[in-house]
Each structure stands twice: as C-alpha cells, then as structure tokens.
mmCIF file of C-alpha atoms in Angstrom:
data_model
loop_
_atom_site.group_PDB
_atom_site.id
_atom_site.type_symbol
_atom_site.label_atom_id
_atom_site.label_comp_id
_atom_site.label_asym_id
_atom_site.label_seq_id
_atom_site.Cartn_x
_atom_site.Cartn_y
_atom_site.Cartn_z
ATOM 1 C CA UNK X 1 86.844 109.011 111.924
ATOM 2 C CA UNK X 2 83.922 108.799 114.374
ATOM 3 C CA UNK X 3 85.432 111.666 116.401
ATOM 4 C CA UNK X 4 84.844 113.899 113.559
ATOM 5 C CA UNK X 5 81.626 112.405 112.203
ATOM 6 C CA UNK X 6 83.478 111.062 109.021
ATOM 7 C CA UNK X 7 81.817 107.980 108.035
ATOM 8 C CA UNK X 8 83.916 104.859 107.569
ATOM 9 C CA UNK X 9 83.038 101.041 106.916
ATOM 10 C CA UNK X 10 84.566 98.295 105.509
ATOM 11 C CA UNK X 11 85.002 99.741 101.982
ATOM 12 C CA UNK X 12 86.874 102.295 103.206
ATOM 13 C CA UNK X 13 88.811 100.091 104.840
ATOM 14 C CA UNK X 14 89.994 97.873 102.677
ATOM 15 C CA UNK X 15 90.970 101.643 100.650
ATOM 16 C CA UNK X 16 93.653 101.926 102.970
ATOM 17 C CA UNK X 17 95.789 99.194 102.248
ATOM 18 C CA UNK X 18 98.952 99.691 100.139
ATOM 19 C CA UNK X 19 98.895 103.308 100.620
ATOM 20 C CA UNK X 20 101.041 105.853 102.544
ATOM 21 C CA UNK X 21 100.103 106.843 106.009
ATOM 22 C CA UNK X 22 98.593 110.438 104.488
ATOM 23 C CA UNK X 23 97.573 109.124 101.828
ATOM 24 C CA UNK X 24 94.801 106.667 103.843
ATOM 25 C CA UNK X 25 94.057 109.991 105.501
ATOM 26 C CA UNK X 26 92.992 111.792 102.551
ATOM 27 C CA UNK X 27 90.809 108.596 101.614
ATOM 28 C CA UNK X 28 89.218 108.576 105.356
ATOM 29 C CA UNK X 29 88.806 112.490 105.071
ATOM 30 C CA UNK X 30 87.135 112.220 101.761
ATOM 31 C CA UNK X 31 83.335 112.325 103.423
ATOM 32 C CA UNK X 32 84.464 114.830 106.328
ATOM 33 C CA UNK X 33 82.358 117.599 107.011
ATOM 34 C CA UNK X 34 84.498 120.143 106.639
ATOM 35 C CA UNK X 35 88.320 120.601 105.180
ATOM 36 C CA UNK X 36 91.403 120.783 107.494
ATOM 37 C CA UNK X 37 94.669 122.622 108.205
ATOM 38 C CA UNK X 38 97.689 120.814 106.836
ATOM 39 C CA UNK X 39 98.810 120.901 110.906
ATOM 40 C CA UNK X 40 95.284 119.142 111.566
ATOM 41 C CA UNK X 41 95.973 116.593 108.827
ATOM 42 C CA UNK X 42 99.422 115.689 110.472
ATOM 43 C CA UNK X 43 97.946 115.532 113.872
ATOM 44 C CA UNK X 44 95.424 113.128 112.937
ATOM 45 C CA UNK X 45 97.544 111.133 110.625
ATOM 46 C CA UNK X 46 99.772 110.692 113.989
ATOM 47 C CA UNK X 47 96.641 109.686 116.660
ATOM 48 C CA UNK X 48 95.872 107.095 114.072
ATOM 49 C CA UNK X 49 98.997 105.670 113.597
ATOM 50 C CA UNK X 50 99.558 105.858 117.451
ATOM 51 C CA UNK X 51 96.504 104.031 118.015
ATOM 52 C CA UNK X 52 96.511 101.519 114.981
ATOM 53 C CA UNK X 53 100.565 100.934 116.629
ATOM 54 C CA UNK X 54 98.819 100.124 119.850
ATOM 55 C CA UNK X 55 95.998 97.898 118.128
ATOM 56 C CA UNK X 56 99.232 96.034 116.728
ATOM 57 C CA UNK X 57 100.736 95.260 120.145
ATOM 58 C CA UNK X 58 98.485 92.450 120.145
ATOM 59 C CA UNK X 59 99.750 90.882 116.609
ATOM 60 C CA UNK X 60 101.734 87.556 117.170
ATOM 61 C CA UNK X 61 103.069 84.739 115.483
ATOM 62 C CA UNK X 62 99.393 83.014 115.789
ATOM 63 C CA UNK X 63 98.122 85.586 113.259
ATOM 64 C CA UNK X 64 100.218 84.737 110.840
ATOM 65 C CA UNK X 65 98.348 81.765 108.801
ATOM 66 C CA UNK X 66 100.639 78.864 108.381
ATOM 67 C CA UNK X 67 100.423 78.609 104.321
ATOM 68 C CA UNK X 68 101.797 81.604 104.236
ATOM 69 C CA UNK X 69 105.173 81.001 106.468
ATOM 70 C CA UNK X 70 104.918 77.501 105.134
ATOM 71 C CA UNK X 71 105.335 79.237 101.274
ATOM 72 C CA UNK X 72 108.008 81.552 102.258
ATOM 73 C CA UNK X 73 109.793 78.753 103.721
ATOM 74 C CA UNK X 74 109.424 76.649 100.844
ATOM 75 C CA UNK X 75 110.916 79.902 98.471
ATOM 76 C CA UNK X 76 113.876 80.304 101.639
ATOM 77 C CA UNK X 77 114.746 76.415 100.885
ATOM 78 C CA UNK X 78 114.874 76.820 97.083
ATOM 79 C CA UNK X 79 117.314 79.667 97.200
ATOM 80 C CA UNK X 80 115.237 82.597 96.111
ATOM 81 C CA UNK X 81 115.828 85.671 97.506
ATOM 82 C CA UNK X 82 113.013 87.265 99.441
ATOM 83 C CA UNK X 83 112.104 91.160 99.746
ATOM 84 C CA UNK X 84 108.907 92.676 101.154
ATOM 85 C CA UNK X 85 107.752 96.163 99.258
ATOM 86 C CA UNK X 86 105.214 97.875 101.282
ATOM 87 C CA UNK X 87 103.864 101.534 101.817
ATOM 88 C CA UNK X 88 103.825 101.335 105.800
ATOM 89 C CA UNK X 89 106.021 102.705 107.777
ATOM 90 C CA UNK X 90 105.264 100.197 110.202
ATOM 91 C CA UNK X 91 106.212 97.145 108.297
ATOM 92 C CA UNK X 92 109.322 96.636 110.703
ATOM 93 C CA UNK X 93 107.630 96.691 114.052
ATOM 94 C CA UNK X 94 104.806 94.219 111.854
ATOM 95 C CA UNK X 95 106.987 91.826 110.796
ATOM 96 C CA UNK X 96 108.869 91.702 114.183
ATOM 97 C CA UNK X 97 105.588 91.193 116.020
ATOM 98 C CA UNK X 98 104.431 87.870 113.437
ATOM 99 C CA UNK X 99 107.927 86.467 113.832
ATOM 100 C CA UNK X 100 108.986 87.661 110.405
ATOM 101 C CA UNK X 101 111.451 90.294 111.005
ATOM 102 C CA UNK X 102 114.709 88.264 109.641
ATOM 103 C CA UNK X 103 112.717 86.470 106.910
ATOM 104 C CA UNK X 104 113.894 88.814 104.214
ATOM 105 C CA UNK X 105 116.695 89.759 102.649
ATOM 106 C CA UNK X 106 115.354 93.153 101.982
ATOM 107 C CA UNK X 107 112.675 95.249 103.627
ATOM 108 C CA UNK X 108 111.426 98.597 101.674
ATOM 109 C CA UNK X 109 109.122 100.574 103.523
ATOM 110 C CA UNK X 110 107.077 103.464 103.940
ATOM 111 C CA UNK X 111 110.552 104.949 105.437
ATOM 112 C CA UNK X 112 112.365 103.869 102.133
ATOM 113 C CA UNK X 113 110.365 105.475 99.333
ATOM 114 C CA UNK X 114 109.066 108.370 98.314
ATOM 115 C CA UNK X 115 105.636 107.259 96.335
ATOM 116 C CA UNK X 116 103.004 105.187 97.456
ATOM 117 C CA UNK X 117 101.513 101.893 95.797
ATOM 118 C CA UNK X 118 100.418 101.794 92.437
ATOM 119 C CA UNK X 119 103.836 103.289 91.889
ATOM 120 C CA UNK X 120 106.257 101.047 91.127
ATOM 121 C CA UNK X 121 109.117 102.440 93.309
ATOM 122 C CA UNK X 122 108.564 99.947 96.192
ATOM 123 C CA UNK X 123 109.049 97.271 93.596
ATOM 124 C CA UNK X 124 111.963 98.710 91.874
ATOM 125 C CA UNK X 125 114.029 99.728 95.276
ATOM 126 C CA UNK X 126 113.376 95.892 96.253
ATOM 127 C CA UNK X 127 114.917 94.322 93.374
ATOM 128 C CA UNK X 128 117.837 97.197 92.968
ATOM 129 C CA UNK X 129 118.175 96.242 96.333
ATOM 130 C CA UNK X 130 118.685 92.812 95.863
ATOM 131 C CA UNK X 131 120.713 93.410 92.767
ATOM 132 C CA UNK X 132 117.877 91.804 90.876
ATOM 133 C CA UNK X 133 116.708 92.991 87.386
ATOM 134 C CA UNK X 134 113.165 93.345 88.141
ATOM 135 C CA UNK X 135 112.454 91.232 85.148
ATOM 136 C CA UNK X 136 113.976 88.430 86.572
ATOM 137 C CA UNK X 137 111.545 89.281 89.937
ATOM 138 C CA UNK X 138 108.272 87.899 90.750
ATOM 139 C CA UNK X 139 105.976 89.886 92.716
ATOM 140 C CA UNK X 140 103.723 88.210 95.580
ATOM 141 C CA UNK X 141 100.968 90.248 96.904
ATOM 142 C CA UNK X 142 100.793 89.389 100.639
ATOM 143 C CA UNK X 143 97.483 91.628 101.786
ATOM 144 C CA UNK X 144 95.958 88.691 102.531
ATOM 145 C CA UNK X 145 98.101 87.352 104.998
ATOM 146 C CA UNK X 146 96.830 90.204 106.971
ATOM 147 C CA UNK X 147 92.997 90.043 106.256
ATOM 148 C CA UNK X 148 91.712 88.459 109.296
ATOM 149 C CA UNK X 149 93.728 90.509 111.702
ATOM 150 C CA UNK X 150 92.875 93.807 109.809
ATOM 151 C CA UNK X 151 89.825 92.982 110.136
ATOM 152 C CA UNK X 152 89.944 92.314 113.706
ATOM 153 C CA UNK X 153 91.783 95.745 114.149
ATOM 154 C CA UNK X 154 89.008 97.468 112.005
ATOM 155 C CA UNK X 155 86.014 95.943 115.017
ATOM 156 C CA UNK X 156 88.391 97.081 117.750
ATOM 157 C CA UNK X 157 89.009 100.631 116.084
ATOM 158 C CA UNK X 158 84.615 100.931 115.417
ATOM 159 C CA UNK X 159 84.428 99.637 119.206
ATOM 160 C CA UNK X 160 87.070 101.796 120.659
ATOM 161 C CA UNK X 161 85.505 104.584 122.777
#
C-alpha cells in the first residue's frame, strides 16, 4: 500500500480477514489514487502474498495460544470430527508452520472454493466433505487464534522498507 500512496491502518486490516486473496486487494485499493490494469491488480495481489508468505516464515508453534490447541484437543478426544473452512490459499503452509497441519480431518481452502467468506461454500464443502449434514455441524470461528501474530505481521509490513 505505501508504495502506491494507498492509505492503510488497522481498520483496513482487520477488512482483510476471511476474504480471498483479490478480494483483500480490492479492499486495500479502495483509497488508491488512481484505478489499475487487471495485469497490475494480479501483480500486486502476488508481491503481497509473496511478502505476507515470507512474513509467515517466522510463524511457529509458540504463536499458537495454548487454549486454542488445548480446545481442539479436547474436541479430537471426544470424537468430533474437525475441518478448517478458510478463504486463504495459504492455510496449508499456516497450519504446517503452528504445528497444525494433521489436526484436521478436512482442510478447505482458498484453493478449494470458488466464493469467498460470507458465502457459505467454505462451510458447506467442509461438512460435504466430512459427510456431515451441515445441520448436524457447528461452526468455530478461529480469527482469533491469529490476532496477535496478524498483528505482529501488520507492524512488520508498516515497518518494512
């Protein structure tokens, strides 16, 4: 954003979660100064997922808060099956850098769908997935696991030269 003088903050942000990887570019290059090429769009949509890939080299186990593993470990012990639904396309190489990457039964992704949160489709493929009816499915919004380090990777992107 700052190397095309689009402001961007904390609101915008948090904007970003839950949404496809074009998608959070449309919300970043809602205050741009001036409108861009399709090509442009892709090209920038690809720096920042390079970079925000890099930013997540540094993700580990530690940044995963222990309620949360402790809660999915509970759910593991009880029998219940577990799926993740997200937007990213980069939920596999997340979960594989917090130690999560076999957790699940079922992973849908960014790579599996074709619409972008509020849809429902993540939450449908997961339970058709797990040959669940998706009224017998409880849904467990996990943004927060992520908070702190998000916000750690938002300071490093504002800091980044």
């Amino acid at each position: 954003a700052d190397s095309i003088d689009v402001p961007f903050d904390r609101t915008v942000n948090n904007r970003l979660r839950g949404v496809s990887r074009m998608a959070s570019l449309e919300i970043i290059l809602e205050n741009a100064p001036q409108k861009y090429t399709p090509e442009e769009k892709e090209a920038f949509a690809t720096k920042k997922n390079d970079l925000y890939r890099e930013l997540l080299k540094n993700m580990s186990e530690k940044n995963l808060d222990e309620r949360t593993k402790d809660v999915l470990t509970i759910l593991r012990q009880r029998g219940y099956l577990l799926a993740i639904g997200s937007s990213s396309k980069n939920t596999p190489f997340i979960l594989e850098r917090i130690g999560l990457d076999h957790f699940f039964d079922v992973v849908v992704d960014g790579n599996c769908i074709q619409h972008s949160k509020p849809d429902p489709e993540v939450f449908l493929t997961a339970a058709e997935r797990l040959h669940v009816a998706p009224v017998d499915c409880v849904i467990i919004l996990v943004a927060v696991i992520l908070d702190v380090y998000s916000e750690r990777i938002y300071d490093r992107m504002r800091n980044k030269d």
